[in-house]
Short mmCIF file of C-alpha atoms and ligand atoms in Angstrom, two decimals:
data_model
loop_
_atom_site.label_atom_id
_atom_site.label_comp_id
_atom_site.label_asym_id
_atom_site.label_seq_id
_atom_site.Cartn_x
_atom_site.Cartn_y
_atom_site.Cartn_z
CA MET A 452 0.00 0.00 0.00
CA THR A 453 1.53 3.29 -1.08
CA SER A 454 1.97 5.98 1.55
CA GLY A 455 2.52 8.57 -1.25
CA LEU A 456 -1.25 8.72 -1.61
CA GLN A 457 -1.32 10.59 1.71
CA PHE A 458 0.24 13.76 0.30
CA ASP A 459 -1.02 16.30 -2.23
CA SER A 460 1.13 17.62 -5.10
CA ALA A 461 2.54 20.32 -2.79
CA GLY A 462 3.67 17.65 -0.28
CA ARG A 463 0.97 18.57 2.24
CA LEU A 464 -0.67 15.81 4.29
CA ARG A 465 -4.11 15.26 2.75
CA HIS A 466 -5.12 11.86 4.14
CA LEU A 467 -3.81 9.94 7.16
CA LEU A 468 -3.70 6.29 6.12
CA THR A 469 -0.54 4.96 7.77
CA ILE A 470 2.44 6.24 9.76
CA GLU A 471 4.77 4.51 7.30
CA GLY A 472 6.30 7.21 5.12
CA LEU A 473 5.60 10.12 7.48
CA SER A 474 8.75 12.10 8.26
CA ARG A 475 9.98 12.77 11.79
CA GLN A 476 9.13 16.43 11.16
CA THR A 477 5.52 15.62 10.23
CA ILE A 478 5.05 13.37 13.27
CA LEU A 479 6.50 16.04 15.56
CA GLU A 480 4.26 18.69 13.97
CA ILE A 481 1.22 16.52 14.77
CA LEU A 482 2.42 15.99 18.36
CA ASP A 483 3.16 19.70 18.87
CA THR A 484 -0.22 20.65 17.44
CA ALA A 485 -1.91 18.10 19.71
CA GLU A 486 -0.19 19.71 22.73
CA SER A 487 -1.88 22.97 21.87
CA PHE A 488 -5.29 21.29 21.61
CA ILE A 489 -5.15 19.39 24.91
CA SER A 490 -5.98 22.56 26.82
CA VAL A 491 -9.25 22.98 24.88
CA GLY A 492 -10.63 19.97 26.76
CA GLU A 493 -9.73 21.58 30.06
CA ARG A 494 -11.69 24.79 29.41
CA GLU A 495 -15.24 25.44 30.56
CA ILE A 496 -16.32 25.88 26.95
CA LYS A 497 -14.59 23.02 25.17
CA LYS A 498 -14.94 24.32 21.64
CA ILE A 499 -12.97 26.28 19.07
CA PRO A 500 -14.26 27.34 15.63
CA LEU A 501 -11.49 25.88 13.46
CA LEU A 502 -13.65 23.44 11.45
CA ARG A 503 -16.95 25.31 11.65
CA GLY A 504 -19.05 24.49 8.58
CA LYS A 505 -17.16 21.25 7.84
CA THR A 506 -18.92 17.87 7.85
CA VAL A 507 -17.23 14.79 9.27
CA VAL A 508 -18.67 11.28 8.80
CA ASN A 509 -17.55 8.46 11.09
CA LEU A 510 -17.86 5.18 9.21
CA PHE A 511 -17.09 2.29 11.57
CA PHE A 512 -17.58 -1.14 10.01
CA GLU A 513 -15.95 -2.73 13.11
CA ALA A 514 -16.71 -2.26 16.79
CA SER A 515 -15.03 0.61 18.65
CA THR A 516 -15.39 2.44 21.93
CA ARG A 517 -12.33 4.71 22.21
CA THR A 518 -11.53 5.59 18.59
CA ARG A 519 -15.06 6.35 17.43
CA THR A 520 -15.96 8.36 20.49
CA THR A 521 -12.75 10.38 20.64
CA PHE A 522 -12.99 11.18 16.92
CA GLU A 523 -16.53 12.43 17.51
CA ILE A 524 -15.50 14.51 20.52
CA ALA A 525 -12.45 15.84 18.65
CA ALA A 526 -14.51 16.91 15.63
CA LYS A 527 -17.13 18.55 17.85
CA ARG A 528 -14.46 20.42 19.82
CA LEU A 529 -13.31 21.82 16.47
CA SER A 530 -16.96 22.85 15.76
CA ALA A 531 -17.43 20.47 12.82
CA ASP A 532 -20.80 18.80 12.18
CA VAL A 533 -20.42 15.08 12.90
CA ILE A 534 -22.46 12.17 11.59
CA ASN A 535 -21.94 8.67 13.01
CA LEU A 536 -23.30 6.33 10.37
CA ASN A 537 -24.93 3.35 12.05
CA VAL A 538 -23.37 0.79 9.75
CA SER A 539 -25.43 -2.12 11.10
CA ALA A 540 -28.59 -0.25 10.08
CA SER A 541 -27.17 1.14 6.82
CA SER A 542 -27.55 -0.03 3.22
CA ALA A 543 -24.19 -1.83 3.56
CA ASN A 544 -26.43 -4.59 4.93
CA LYS A 545 -28.28 -4.71 1.61
CA GLY A 546 -25.08 -5.29 -0.33
CA GLU A 547 -24.02 -1.69 -1.03
CA THR A 548 -20.26 -1.53 -1.58
CA LEU A 549 -17.94 0.63 0.50
CA LEU A 550 -17.26 2.89 -2.49
CA ASP A 551 -20.96 3.31 -3.26
CA THR A 552 -21.60 4.20 0.39
CA ILE A 553 -18.79 6.76 0.21
CA ARG A 554 -20.06 8.22 -3.10
CA ASN A 555 -23.54 8.69 -1.66
CA LEU A 556 -22.23 10.36 1.50
CA GLU A 557 -19.95 12.49 -0.65
CA ALA A 558 -23.05 13.63 -2.57
CA MET A 559 -24.20 15.07 0.79
CA HIS A 560 -21.06 17.29 0.79
CA THR A 561 -19.02 15.41 3.37
CA ASP A 562 -15.55 16.92 3.89
CA LEU A 563 -13.87 14.17 5.92
CA PHE A 564 -14.43 10.44 6.33
CA VAL A 565 -13.05 8.59 9.35
CA ILE A 566 -13.06 4.90 8.38
CA ARG A 567 -12.60 1.70 10.38
CA HIS A 568 -12.85 -1.53 8.43
CA SER A 569 -11.93 -5.19 8.90
CA GLU A 570 -10.24 -5.29 5.47
CA SER A 571 -6.63 -4.11 5.26
CA GLY A 572 -6.47 -1.39 2.61
CA ALA A 573 -10.07 -0.15 2.93
CA ALA A 574 -9.00 3.42 3.75
CA HIS A 575 -6.38 3.41 0.95
CA LEU A 576 -9.00 2.20 -1.53
CA THR A 577 -11.35 4.98 -0.48
CA ALA A 578 -8.60 7.61 -0.70
CA GLN A 579 -7.94 6.55 -4.29
CA HIS A 580 -11.53 7.33 -5.26
CA VAL A 581 -12.51 10.54 -3.47
CA PRO A 582 -12.25 13.98 -5.08
CA ALA A 583 -9.40 16.32 -4.12
CA HIS A 584 -11.39 18.29 -1.54
CA VAL A 585 -12.34 15.20 0.51
CA ASN A 586 -10.02 13.89 3.24
CA ILE A 587 -9.74 10.36 4.66
CA ILE A 588 -8.46 9.23 8.07
CA ASN A 589 -7.81 5.54 8.65
CA ALA A 590 -9.24 4.58 12.06
CA GLY A 591 -7.93 1.01 11.77
CA ASP A 592 -7.93 -1.35 8.76
CA GLY A 593 -7.61 -5.09 9.29
CA ARG A 594 -4.15 -6.00 10.55
CA HIS A 595 -2.55 -3.17 8.60
CA ALA A 596 -2.51 0.19 10.40
CA HIS A 597 -4.10 2.32 13.11
CA PRO A 598 -2.17 5.54 12.64
CA THR A 599 -3.96 7.81 15.13
CA GLN A 600 -3.45 5.14 17.84
CA GLY A 601 0.28 5.04 17.02
CA LEU A 602 0.40 8.84 17.21
CA LEU A 603 -1.46 9.07 20.51
CA ASP A 604 0.86 6.40 21.89
CA VAL A 605 4.02 8.35 21.03
CA PHE A 606 2.32 11.53 22.31
CA THR A 607 1.74 9.71 25.65
CA ILE A 608 5.38 8.57 25.78
CA ARG A 609 6.65 12.11 25.11
CA ARG A 610 4.32 13.54 27.78
CA HIS A 611 5.57 11.10 30.42
CA LYS A 612 9.17 10.52 29.36
CA GLY A 613 10.29 13.61 27.44
CA SER A 614 12.71 12.83 24.64
CA PHE A 615 12.72 9.54 22.75
CA ALA A 616 16.46 9.14 22.19
CA LYS A 617 17.40 7.17 25.32
CA LEU A 618 14.27 5.08 25.72
CA LYS A 619 14.00 1.31 25.72
CA VAL A 620 10.50 0.43 24.57
CA ALA A 621 8.97 -3.06 24.71
CA ILE A 622 5.82 -3.91 22.71
CA VAL A 623 4.37 -7.09 24.20
CA GLY A 624 1.73 -9.55 23.05
CA ASP A 625 -0.13 -10.41 19.87
CA ILE A 626 2.13 -8.62 17.37
CA LEU A 627 0.94 -10.86 14.52
CA HIS A 628 -2.64 -9.58 14.40
CA SER A 629 -1.99 -6.06 15.64
CA ARG A 630 -2.40 -3.00 13.40
CA VAL A 631 -1.57 -0.98 16.51
CA ALA A 632 1.86 -2.65 16.83
CA ARG A 633 2.70 -1.86 13.19
CA SER A 634 1.80 1.81 13.65
CA GLN A 635 3.71 1.99 16.95
CA ILE A 636 6.81 0.43 15.35
CA HIS A 637 6.78 2.90 12.43
CA ALA A 638 6.29 5.89 14.74
CA LEU A 639 8.92 4.87 17.31
CA SER A 640 11.50 3.94 14.62
CA THR A 641 11.03 7.29 12.90
CA LEU A 642 11.32 9.16 16.19
CA GLY A 643 14.51 7.23 17.00
CA VAL A 644 14.16 5.39 20.31
CA ALA A 645 17.35 3.76 21.64
CA GLU A 646 15.89 0.24 21.67
CA LEU A 647 12.66 -1.06 20.22
CA ARG A 648 11.75 -4.58 21.34
CA VAL A 649 8.88 -6.87 20.47
CA VAL A 650 8.02 -9.61 22.95
CA ALA A 651 5.73 -12.53 22.00
CA PRO A 652 5.56 -16.27 21.52
CA LYS A 653 6.84 -17.30 18.07
CA THR A 654 3.27 -18.09 16.97
CA LEU A 655 2.23 -14.45 17.52
CA LEU A 656 5.14 -12.85 15.64
CA PRO A 657 4.87 -11.90 11.95
CA THR A 658 7.39 -13.52 9.58
CA ALA A 659 10.66 -11.52 9.37
CA VAL A 660 9.47 -8.99 11.96
CA GLU A 661 13.13 -8.10 12.65
CA LYS A 662 13.24 -6.44 9.22
CA LEU A 663 11.15 -3.66 10.80
CA GLY A 664 14.23 -2.78 12.90
CA VAL A 665 13.05 -4.32 16.17
CA GLN A 666 14.80 -6.68 18.59
CA VAL A 667 12.79 -9.87 19.04
CA TYR A 668 12.28 -11.56 22.41
CA THR A 669 10.27 -14.72 23.02
CA ARG A 670 10.87 -14.67 26.80
CA MET A 671 8.97 -11.85 28.49
CA GLU A 672 11.39 -11.53 31.41
CA ALA A 673 14.31 -10.83 29.04
CA GLY A 674 12.22 -8.45 26.92
CA LEU A 675 11.15 -6.36 29.90
CA GLU A 676 14.62 -6.06 31.49
CA GLY A 677 15.31 -2.34 32.01
CA ALA A 678 12.45 -1.18 29.73
CA ASP A 679 11.28 2.43 30.17
CA VAL A 680 7.99 1.92 28.35
CA ILE A 681 5.89 -1.25 28.17
CA MET A 682 3.19 -1.26 25.51
CA MET A 683 0.86 -4.20 26.06
CA LEU A 684 -1.34 -5.50 23.24
CA ARG A 685 -4.68 -7.22 23.29
CA LEU A 686 -4.76 -10.91 22.42
CA GLN A 687 -6.98 -10.75 19.29
CA ARG A 688 -8.82 -14.04 19.61
CA GLU A 689 -11.36 -12.99 16.95
CA ARG A 690 -8.58 -12.83 14.31
CA MET A 691 -6.94 -16.16 15.27
CA GLN A 692 -7.40 -19.15 13.00
CA GLY A 693 -6.42 -22.27 14.91
CA ALA A 694 -4.71 -22.53 18.28
CA LEU A 695 -1.83 -20.04 18.43
CA ILE A 696 -1.53 -20.20 22.22
CA PRO A 697 -1.52 -23.37 24.34
CA SER A 698 -4.17 -22.07 26.79
CA GLU A 699 -5.25 -18.69 28.16
CA GLN A 700 -3.91 -19.59 31.60
CA GLU A 701 -0.52 -20.52 30.17
CA TYR A 702 -0.47 -17.35 28.04
CA PHE A 703 -1.10 -15.26 31.15
CA ASN A 704 1.61 -17.16 33.05
CA LEU A 705 4.18 -16.54 30.32
CA TYR A 706 3.15 -13.18 28.80
CA GLY A 707 0.67 -11.56 31.18
CA LEU A 708 2.01 -8.37 32.76
CA THR A 709 1.94 -8.90 36.52
CA PRO A 710 3.52 -6.77 39.27
CA ALA A 711 6.38 -9.33 39.48
CA LYS A 712 7.19 -9.03 35.76
CA LEU A 713 6.79 -5.23 35.83
CA ALA A 714 9.48 -5.13 38.55
CA LEU A 715 12.03 -6.26 35.92
CA ALA A 716 11.54 -3.02 33.96
CA ALA A 717 13.00 0.37 34.93
CA LYS A 718 11.64 1.59 38.29
CA ASP A 719 9.84 4.51 36.63
CA ALA A 720 8.61 2.53 33.60
CA ILE A 721 5.18 3.42 32.27
CA VAL A 722 2.60 0.82 31.24
CA MET A 723 0.41 1.41 28.19
CA HIS A 724 -2.42 -0.50 26.49
CA PRO A 725 -4.49 0.70 23.50
CA GLY A 726 -7.61 -1.01 24.82
CA PRO A 727 -9.85 -2.87 25.03
CA MET A 728 -7.99 -4.84 27.71
CA ASN A 729 -8.40 -8.52 28.49
CA ARG A 730 -7.81 -8.37 32.24
CA GLY A 731 -6.25 -11.57 33.57
CA LEU A 732 -5.13 -12.58 30.07
CA GLU A 733 -2.51 -10.07 28.86
CA ILE A 734 -2.53 -7.78 31.89
CA ASP A 735 -3.19 -8.16 35.61
CA SER A 736 -5.65 -5.65 37.10
CA ALA A 737 -3.05 -4.73 39.74
CA VAL A 738 -0.87 -3.36 36.89
CA ALA A 739 -3.68 -1.97 34.69
CA ASP A 740 -5.00 0.09 37.60
CA GLY A 741 -1.62 0.61 39.29
CA PRO A 742 0.52 3.73 39.70
CA GLN A 743 2.66 3.08 36.60
CA SER A 744 -0.34 2.73 34.28
CA VAL A 745 -1.01 5.56 31.80
CA ILE A 746 -3.79 3.65 30.04
CA LEU A 747 -6.56 6.18 30.75
CA PRO A 748 -4.39 9.24 29.98
CA GLN A 749 -3.77 7.59 26.57
CA VAL A 750 -7.52 7.85 25.91
CA THR A 751 -7.63 11.52 26.95
CA TYR A 752 -4.62 12.40 24.78
CA GLY A 753 -6.34 10.66 21.85
CA ILE A 754 -8.76 13.58 21.61
CA GLY A 755 -6.01 16.20 21.23
CA VAL A 756 -4.11 14.04 18.75
CA ARG A 757 -7.23 13.44 16.63
CA MET A 758 -8.06 17.16 16.73
CA ALA A 759 -4.53 17.85 15.49
CA VAL A 760 -4.74 15.37 12.63
CA MET A 761 -8.13 16.68 11.49
CA ALA A 762 -6.98 20.31 11.72
CA LEU A 763 -3.76 19.65 9.80
CA ILE A 764 -5.19 17.57 6.97
CA MET A 765 -8.18 19.88 6.49
CA GLY A 766 -5.84 22.82 6.15
CA GLY A 767 -6.79 24.67 9.33
CA SER A 768 -4.30 26.55 11.42
CA ALA A 769 -2.48 24.46 13.98
CA GLU A 770 -2.99 27.28 16.45
CA PRO A 771 -6.21 27.01 18.51
CA ALA A 772 -8.01 30.31 19.00
CA GLY A 773 -7.04 31.73 22.37
CA GLY A 774 -4.51 28.96 22.88
CA ARG A 775 -0.73 28.85 22.70
CA ARG A 776 1.58 26.15 21.36
CA GLN A 777 3.16 24.40 24.32
CA ALA A 778 5.95 22.33 22.79
N1 LIG B 1081 -7.63 1.37 20.75
C1 LIG B 1081 -8.76 1.18 20.02
O1 LIG B 1081 -8.73 1.20 18.80
O2 LIG B 1081 -9.89 1.01 20.78
P1 LIG B 1081 -11.37 0.87 20.16
O3 LIG B 1081 -11.40 -0.43 19.40
O4 LIG B 1081 -12.29 0.90 21.33
O5 LIG B 1081 -11.57 2.01 19.23
#
């Protein structure tokens, strides 16, 4: 899938489909812009007029709690009009294709589509067929990419750890099925962390994953040793064909993040999870709800990051009215 499709002829970001191909400068611009938008959510009136008059359609063909809701809140905080298409009650159920659905919504003068789909490449396909004035954001496609999750994850790391250069980061769990892991790896490689590790049983690692520039660990204890950031992943049972883990209890014993395993990481390590969590399977509640967890702040930061992406690709100023850039 070509990442060149994301840019217009002047090199400006027009769609956000994947983090692959984004420069360090572009990622940092998104993070800096998001910093300036975080404060909007802390005001009494949580609204700025940047996208007033624009229409955003959320098209979620897969379940979502965090991404769909934070995109809606983000668009509303920018004063856009937001439609959440109820896909289960839409004409997609009568056989209408994705592109026909898009064309019909486009005929209603939609400016931005936020798309989640079970098929890898759905957002790319859509971006190839929309007119120049319409923008697309990929909110997760199959196993391929979840770029705004990757961006909010690196935003969270920067907020809690400062610079990326000296960090040891461990991504733990079902790497094979995870679009989040792919987006995290592209973002963290581009930002230049000192060490990027993936930790999983062999059955949950993609073929040749080391070609992505990561160090591979199949023993969790070794992978967590001295880590500054631990990014846990959900075990995606719905995408598994056949038995890829011996049993859930054994998976938890070997790869579940417990207080004992967390103690192997740096003392001030932070624990992240994109959600939804399988408590007692990939993460113990004592860790998920413990003092090193930044799992709920990740959700809050997602609003600022999604505001930033929408503002930048729709050509608005990165400067919120009455606000000041913080980074
Ligand atoms: N992290 C994430 O994508 O969560 P949702 O599936 O709830 O959107």
